Tab-separated table of C-alpha atoms in Angstrom:
chain	number	residue	atom	x	y	z
A	1	MET	CA	27.175	-83.243	0.927
A	2	SER	CA	24.315	-81.623	2.300
A	3	ARG	CA	26.043	-80.974	5.290
A	4	LEU	CA	28.875	-79.425	3.548
A	5	GLY	CA	29.436	-75.809	2.739
A	6	LEU	CA	31.874	-73.731	0.737
A	7	GLY	CA	33.460	-70.861	2.562
A	8	LEU	CA	35.121	-68.155	0.336
A	9	ALA	CA	37.615	-66.509	2.700
A	10	ALA	CA	40.355	-67.724	0.546
A	11	LEU	CA	38.985	-66.655	-2.635
A	12	GLY	CA	37.842	-63.138	-2.426
A	13	ARG	CA	40.974	-61.740	-1.678
A	14	PRO	CA	44.942	-61.984	-2.627
A	15	ALA	CA	46.144	-62.690	0.604
A	16	TYR	CA	45.149	-64.875	3.638
A	17	ILE	CA	46.284	-66.769	6.631
A	18	ASN	CA	45.394	-70.376	5.055
A	19	LEU	CA	48.274	-72.613	4.765
A	20	GLY	CA	48.422	-74.562	1.241
A	21	ARG	CA	47.325	-71.424	-1.343
A	22	GLU	CA	50.521	-71.095	-2.909
A	23	GLY	CA	50.388	-73.017	-6.200
A	24	GLN	CA	46.629	-73.403	-6.162
A	25	LEU	CA	45.515	-69.710	-6.976
A	26	PRO	CA	46.302	-68.161	-10.231
A	27	ARG	CA	50.076	-66.988	-10.444
A	28	VAL	CA	49.170	-63.171	-10.734
A	29	ARG	CA	46.083	-62.646	-8.095
A	30	SER	CA	44.419	-59.557	-9.859
A	31	VAL	CA	40.863	-59.210	-9.315
A	32	GLU	CA	39.959	-60.595	-12.711
A	33	ALA	CA	41.944	-63.938	-11.978
A	34	MET	CA	40.725	-64.327	-8.483
A	35	ARG	CA	37.130	-63.888	-9.577
A	36	GLU	CA	37.526	-66.608	-12.248
A	37	ALA	CA	39.084	-68.868	-9.583
A	38	CYS	CA	36.039	-68.204	-7.476
A	39	ARG	CA	33.668	-69.179	-10.045
A	40	HIS	CA	35.611	-72.707	-10.982
A	41	VAL	CA	35.358	-73.613	-7.372
A	42	LEU	CA	31.932	-72.476	-6.921
A	43	ASP	CA	30.947	-74.440	-10.079
A	44	ALA	CA	32.553	-77.413	-9.082
A	45	ALA	CA	30.905	-77.455	-5.461
A	46	TYR	CA	27.557	-77.046	-6.864
A	47	ASP	CA	28.018	-79.770	-9.462
A	48	SER	CA	29.382	-82.013	-6.285
A	49	GLY	CA	25.889	-81.134	-4.536
A	50	ILE	CA	27.093	-78.414	-2.103
A	51	ARG	CA	24.444	-76.029	-1.544
A	52	TRP	CA	25.587	-73.589	1.042
A	53	VAL	CA	28.284	-70.870	0.379
A	54	ASP	CA	29.613	-68.694	3.229
A	55	ALA	CA	30.780	-65.267	2.672
A	56	ALA	CA	31.585	-61.776	4.529
A	57	ARG	CA	32.257	-58.163	4.233
A	58	SER	CA	35.961	-58.611	4.988
A	59	TYR	CA	36.472	-61.488	2.802
A	60	GLY	CA	37.819	-58.949	-0.223
A	61	ARG	CA	35.309	-58.982	-2.872
A	62	ALA	CA	33.771	-62.564	-2.170
A	63	GLU	CA	30.204	-61.115	-2.205
A	64	GLU	CA	30.923	-59.321	-5.050
A	65	PHE	CA	32.296	-62.731	-6.752
A	66	LEU	CA	29.304	-64.871	-5.549
A	67	ALA	CA	26.713	-62.230	-6.515
A	68	GLY	CA	27.804	-62.247	-9.888
A	69	TRP	CA	28.260	-66.283	-10.139
A	70	LEU	CA	24.684	-66.363	-8.706
A	71	ALA	CA	23.482	-63.783	-11.436
A	72	ASP	CA	24.714	-65.896	-14.155
A	73	ARG	CA	23.274	-69.149	-12.982
A	74	PRO	CA	19.833	-70.607	-12.675
A	75	HIS	CA	20.693	-72.094	-9.036
A	76	ARG	CA	17.873	-70.778	-6.649
A	77	ASP	CA	18.570	-73.807	-3.859
A	78	VAL	CA	21.666	-72.349	-2.769
A	79	THR	CA	21.602	-70.864	0.619
A	80	VAL	CA	24.021	-68.033	0.944
A	81	SER	CA	25.344	-66.812	4.597
A	82	SER	CA	27.701	-63.586	4.906
A	83	LYS	CA	28.990	-61.750	7.849
A	84	TRP	CA	29.690	-58.218	9.035
A	85	GLY	CA	31.820	-56.502	11.720
A	86	TYR	CA	35.033	-56.629	9.828
A	87	ALA	CA	35.873	-54.513	7.281
A	88	TYR	CA	38.751	-55.226	4.331
A	89	VAL	CA	41.422	-52.113	4.333
A	90	ALA	CA	44.231	-54.030	2.401
A	91	ASP	CA	43.340	-52.384	-1.055
A	92	TRP	CA	44.054	-55.820	-2.648
A	93	ARG	CA	47.711	-55.754	-1.425
A	94	THR	CA	49.242	-58.965	-0.126
A	95	ASP	CA	51.759	-56.965	1.961
A	96	ALA	CA	49.485	-54.777	3.801
A	97	ALA	CA	50.493	-53.930	7.219
A	98	VAL	CA	46.688	-54.644	8.363
A	99	HIS	CA	44.139	-56.535	6.243
A	100	GLU	CA	40.711	-56.189	8.171
A	101	VAL	CA	39.528	-54.100	11.111
A	102	LYS	CA	36.936	-55.298	13.483
A	103	GLU	CA	34.084	-53.024	14.861
A	104	HIS	CA	30.984	-54.248	16.175
A	105	THR	CA	28.740	-51.199	16.320
A	106	LEU	CA	25.277	-50.057	15.090
A	107	ALA	CA	27.119	-47.990	12.915
A	108	ARG	CA	29.200	-50.448	11.354
A	109	TYR	CA	26.061	-53.014	10.918
A	110	GLY	CA	24.034	-50.304	9.239
A	111	THR	CA	26.808	-49.654	6.838
A	112	GLN	CA	27.929	-53.161	6.098
A	113	LEU	CA	23.795	-54.670	5.786
A	114	GLU	CA	23.424	-52.084	3.062
A	115	GLU	CA	26.716	-53.089	1.177
A	116	THR	CA	25.732	-56.827	1.316
A	117	ARG	CA	21.965	-56.301	0.456
A	118	LYS	CA	23.307	-54.284	-2.597
A	119	LEU	CA	25.492	-57.171	-3.702
A	120	LEU	CA	23.441	-60.193	-2.560
A	121	GLY	CA	19.725	-58.848	-2.355
A	122	ASP	CA	17.120	-61.028	-1.684
A	123	ARG	CA	19.645	-64.232	-1.450
A	124	LEU	CA	21.263	-63.297	2.141
A	125	GLY	CA	19.529	-66.355	3.955
A	126	LEU	CA	21.909	-65.809	7.124
A	127	TYR	CA	23.534	-62.964	8.734
A	128	GLN	CA	25.993	-63.259	11.278
A	129	VAL	CA	28.472	-60.863	13.333
A	130	HIS	CA	31.906	-61.776	12.751
A	131	SER	CA	34.308	-63.156	15.075
A	132	LEU	CA	32.039	-62.384	18.180
A	133	THR	CA	34.192	-62.591	21.372
A	134	SER	CA	32.851	-62.599	25.169
A	135	ASP	CA	34.360	-58.902	25.595
A	136	SER	CA	32.590	-57.214	22.359
A	137	PRO	CA	30.497	-54.178	23.262
A	138	LEU	CA	27.611	-55.926	20.939
A	139	LEU	CA	26.468	-58.242	23.909
A	140	ALA	CA	25.328	-55.031	25.890
A	141	ASP	CA	23.855	-53.015	22.753
A	142	VAL	CA	20.322	-52.913	22.899
A	143	ARG	CA	20.001	-50.654	20.163
A	144	LEU	CA	21.982	-53.073	18.156
A	145	HIS	CA	20.141	-55.796	19.051
A	146	ARG	CA	17.068	-54.141	17.947
A	147	ALA	CA	18.461	-53.429	14.693
A	148	MET	CA	19.404	-56.932	13.890
A	149	ALA	CA	15.975	-58.567	15.044
A	150	GLU	CA	14.148	-56.047	12.480
A	151	VAL	CA	16.242	-58.169	9.530
A	152	ALA	CA	15.335	-61.289	11.413
A	153	ALA	CA	11.661	-60.282	11.358
A	154	GLU	CA	11.902	-59.731	7.550
A	155	GLY	CA	12.702	-63.343	7.384
A	156	VAL	CA	16.702	-63.315	7.442
A	157	ARG	CA	18.067	-65.674	9.963
A	158	ILE	CA	20.604	-63.660	12.220
A	159	GLY	CA	23.785	-65.363	13.955
A	160	PHE	CA	27.453	-64.986	14.960
A	161	SER	CA	30.778	-66.603	14.474
A	162	THR	CA	33.177	-67.279	17.102
A	163	SER	CA	36.879	-66.995	17.666
A	164	GLY	CA	39.363	-67.137	20.279
A	165	PRO	CA	40.041	-69.216	23.185
A	166	GLY	CA	36.719	-68.474	25.091
A	167	GLN	CA	34.635	-69.587	22.458
A	168	ALA	CA	32.139	-71.772	24.501
A	169	ASP	CA	31.677	-68.689	26.902
A	170	THR	CA	30.670	-66.397	23.957
A	171	VAL	CA	28.297	-68.838	22.529
A	172	ARG	CA	26.472	-69.352	25.739
A	173	ARG	CA	26.057	-65.770	26.701
A	174	ALA	CA	24.832	-64.717	22.841
A	175	LEU	CA	22.553	-67.279	22.829
A	176	GLU	CA	20.819	-66.029	25.505
A	177	LEU	CA	20.141	-62.818	23.944
A	178	GLU	CA	16.418	-61.864	23.418
A	179	VAL	CA	14.432	-59.108	22.167
A	180	ASP	CA	10.973	-58.496	23.137
A	181	GLY	CA	10.932	-62.186	24.509
A	182	ARG	CA	12.234	-63.843	21.033
A	183	ARG	CA	16.029	-65.281	20.705
A	184	LEU	CA	18.063	-63.173	18.817
A	185	PHE	CA	20.372	-65.630	17.094
A	186	THR	CA	19.307	-68.767	15.858
A	187	ALA	CA	22.712	-69.754	14.479
A	188	VAL	CA	26.128	-70.130	15.460
A	189	GLN	CA	29.194	-70.695	13.368
A	190	SER	CA	32.780	-71.736	15.284
A	191	THR	CA	35.721	-72.909	14.964
A	192	TRP	CA	35.991	-76.697	15.820
A	193	ASN	CA	38.718	-79.007	14.728
A	194	ILE	CA	40.839	-81.916	16.177
A	195	LEU	CA	43.101	-79.532	17.432
A	196	GLU	CA	40.810	-77.303	19.145
A	197	PRO	CA	37.345	-78.822	20.165
A	198	SER	CA	36.948	-76.766	23.118
A	199	VAL	CA	33.734	-75.127	22.155
A	200	GLY	CA	31.841	-78.646	21.301
A	201	ASP	CA	29.715	-78.972	24.242
A	202	ALA	CA	28.646	-75.529	23.704
A	203	LEU	CA	27.915	-75.984	20.194
A	204	ARG	CA	25.960	-79.158	21.225
A	205	GLU	CA	23.688	-77.030	23.662
A	206	ALA	CA	23.259	-74.671	20.974
A	207	SER	CA	21.868	-77.217	18.564
A	208	GLU	CA	19.715	-78.799	21.202
A	209	ALA	CA	18.099	-75.429	21.624
A	210	GLY	CA	17.554	-75.144	18.014
A	211	ALA	CA	20.321	-73.288	16.540
A	212	HIS	CA	21.705	-74.035	13.216
A	213	VAL	CA	25.297	-75.094	13.807
A	214	LEU	CA	28.086	-74.055	11.300
A	215	VAL	CA	31.675	-75.608	11.706
A	216	LYS	CA	34.652	-73.428	10.322
A	217	GLU	CA	38.020	-73.928	10.151
A	218	ALA	CA	37.807	-77.524	10.405
A	219	LEU	CA	41.424	-78.181	8.627
A	220	ALA	CA	42.950	-75.349	11.398
A	221	ASN	CA	43.499	-72.756	8.429
A	222	GLY	CA	45.466	-75.539	6.118
A	223	ARG	CA	47.611	-76.905	9.178
A	224	LEU	CA	45.982	-80.353	9.350
A	225	ALA	CA	46.326	-80.677	5.418
A	226	VAL	CA	50.176	-79.025	5.037
A	227	GLN	CA	51.571	-79.710	8.575
A	228	PRO	CA	49.547	-82.823	9.545
A	229	PRO	CA	50.308	-85.323	13.048
A	230	ALA	CA	51.459	-88.217	12.564
A	231	GLU	CA	48.494	-90.104	14.077
A	232	LEU	CA	46.127	-87.878	11.370
A	233	SER	CA	48.391	-89.096	8.491
A	234	ARG	CA	48.567	-92.795	9.244
A	235	GLN	CA	44.581	-92.626	9.336
A	236	ALA	CA	44.533	-90.951	6.149
A	237	GLN	CA	47.103	-93.087	4.533
A	238	ALA	CA	44.998	-96.342	5.626
A	239	ARG	CA	42.080	-94.790	3.734
A	240	GLY	CA	43.722	-93.643	0.527
A	241	VAL	CA	42.526	-90.071	0.761
A	242	GLY	CA	44.453	-86.846	2.180
A	243	THR	CA	44.579	-85.657	5.656
A	244	ASP	CA	42.137	-83.164	4.839
A	245	ALA	CA	39.315	-85.350	4.370
A	246	VAL	CA	40.119	-87.489	7.835
A	247	ALA	CA	39.936	-84.011	9.599
A	248	LEU	CA	37.043	-82.876	7.867
A	249	ALA	CA	35.378	-86.338	8.558
A	250	ALA	CA	36.010	-85.926	11.863
A	251	ALA	CA	33.973	-82.864	11.884
A	252	LEU	CA	31.140	-84.317	10.402
A	253	SER	CA	31.147	-87.088	12.699
A	254	ARG	CA	29.629	-84.481	15.491
A	255	PRO	CA	25.756	-84.955	15.135
A	256	TRP	CA	25.288	-81.260	16.040
A	257	ALA	CA	27.265	-79.905	12.805
A	258	ASP	CA	24.768	-78.935	10.704
A	259	THR	CA	27.099	-77.586	8.491
A	260	VAL	CA	30.666	-77.954	7.936
A	261	LEU	CA	32.446	-75.325	5.765
A	262	ILE	CA	35.353	-76.375	3.410
A	263	GLY	CA	37.813	-73.449	2.189
A	264	ALA	CA	39.289	-74.695	-0.808
A	265	ALA	CA	41.424	-72.398	-2.909
A	266	SER	CA	41.128	-74.570	-6.130
A	267	VAL	CA	39.003	-77.474	-7.585
A	268	ALA	CA	41.980	-80.230	-6.861
A	269	GLN	CA	41.574	-78.953	-3.167
A	270	LEU	CA	37.679	-79.225	-3.232
A	271	ARG	CA	37.790	-82.254	-4.609
A	272	SER	CA	40.195	-83.721	-1.896
A	273	ASN	CA	37.992	-82.111	0.595
A	274	LEU	CA	35.184	-84.083	-0.742
A	275	ALA	CA	36.535	-87.194	0.094
A	276	ALA	CA	35.473	-86.847	3.693
A	277	ALA	CA	31.499	-87.253	2.661
A	278	ASP	CA	32.178	-90.656	1.899
A	279	LEU	CA	34.538	-91.699	5.589
A	280	ARG	CA	33.108	-93.221	8.179
A	281	LEU	CA	35.718	-93.228	11.225
A	282	THR	CA	35.372	-95.832	13.772
A	283	ASP	CA	35.229	-94.955	17.530
A	284	ASP	CA	38.855	-95.945	17.968
A	285	ASP	CA	39.817	-93.492	15.241
A	286	LEU	CA	38.220	-90.595	16.700
A	287	ALA	CA	39.781	-91.462	20.155
A	288	GLU	CA	43.010	-91.346	18.716
A	289	LEU	CA	42.023	-87.913	16.678
A	290	THR	CA	40.980	-86.825	19.869
A	291	GLY	CA	44.261	-86.963	21.797
A	292	LEU	CA	45.657	-84.830	19.355
A	293	ALA	CA	43.826	-81.526	21.114
A	294	VAL	CA	46.180	-79.026	22.240
A	295	PRO	CA	45.217	-76.138	24.811
A	296	PRO	CA	42.745	-73.790	23.535
A	297	SER	CA	44.988	-70.822	24.308
A	298	ARG	CA	48.206	-72.430	22.596
A	299	TYR	CA	45.884	-73.008	19.520
A	300	TRP	CA	44.989	-69.383	19.402
A	301	ALA	CA	48.273	-67.958	19.896
A	302	GLU	CA	49.386	-70.342	16.978
A	303	ARG	CA	46.774	-69.088	14.737
A	304	ALA	CA	47.413	-65.436	15.282
A	305	ALA	CA	50.917	-66.091	14.291
A	306	LEU	CA	50.178	-67.308	10.816
A	307	PRO	CA	51.379	-65.154	8.365
A	308	TRP	CA	49.071	-63.481	5.383
A	309	ASN	CA	50.386	-64.491	2.108
């Protein structure tokens, strides 16, 4: 359980692209109903041994929900990570034309850091650039680098998350950034799953260089639980667990994966996910799952087509 973390993308806002949320969330997704659902999952995750929680400014009210939960609980052993760069603009509507807007600028960083600190205070342990890509202006913005380095000097780890078919290139380029001879980023969060494992070698290199590696979207935004390939279903049936558990176990089998995030929308989904901690996949199992990988361009095109609901 020490290598599993809880991501709040599916719990902090009423709409998201994850499949399998229907029937798991409150029938009426009001702020208070979603807050209560989030608290139930956080309690269950903590009771199960999870000690890492990941949020973002764009996850609706996820930081607010998490801050309230932390204030009501005596848990000082929870590592909190969050992200800046996207702003949530859907105003709690499930039918909004646009749900979030990305901007990797010094102004956005300053605004969102202040917002995050107002909610999470000294509980913030890792602050990450949200969905960094190789064409982001951030990579050449020296003033922004220095601003992030100032926070790192205060004891908050600075990292970045990645998305898109060029994740490996982004990871390698970002980890080369330095401020006054010190590496700027000491953590990286990337999408890795059995359908899209292309960033694996870059994450291994990051781990060897001392960065903390987090895996996100290990269930491919719920696709591996709701629409699993036949090979994954067979392995799950043979073990008497859900396909979600096997897919998560595949991520946990990567020695460079320090923290594997799960995005459960309910306590039931969480408990199904947690079965991964007890699974040990054989080399033959992993080889079969490796054969399910698709070209990154195809994977990210299919992900982009997922509806917000």
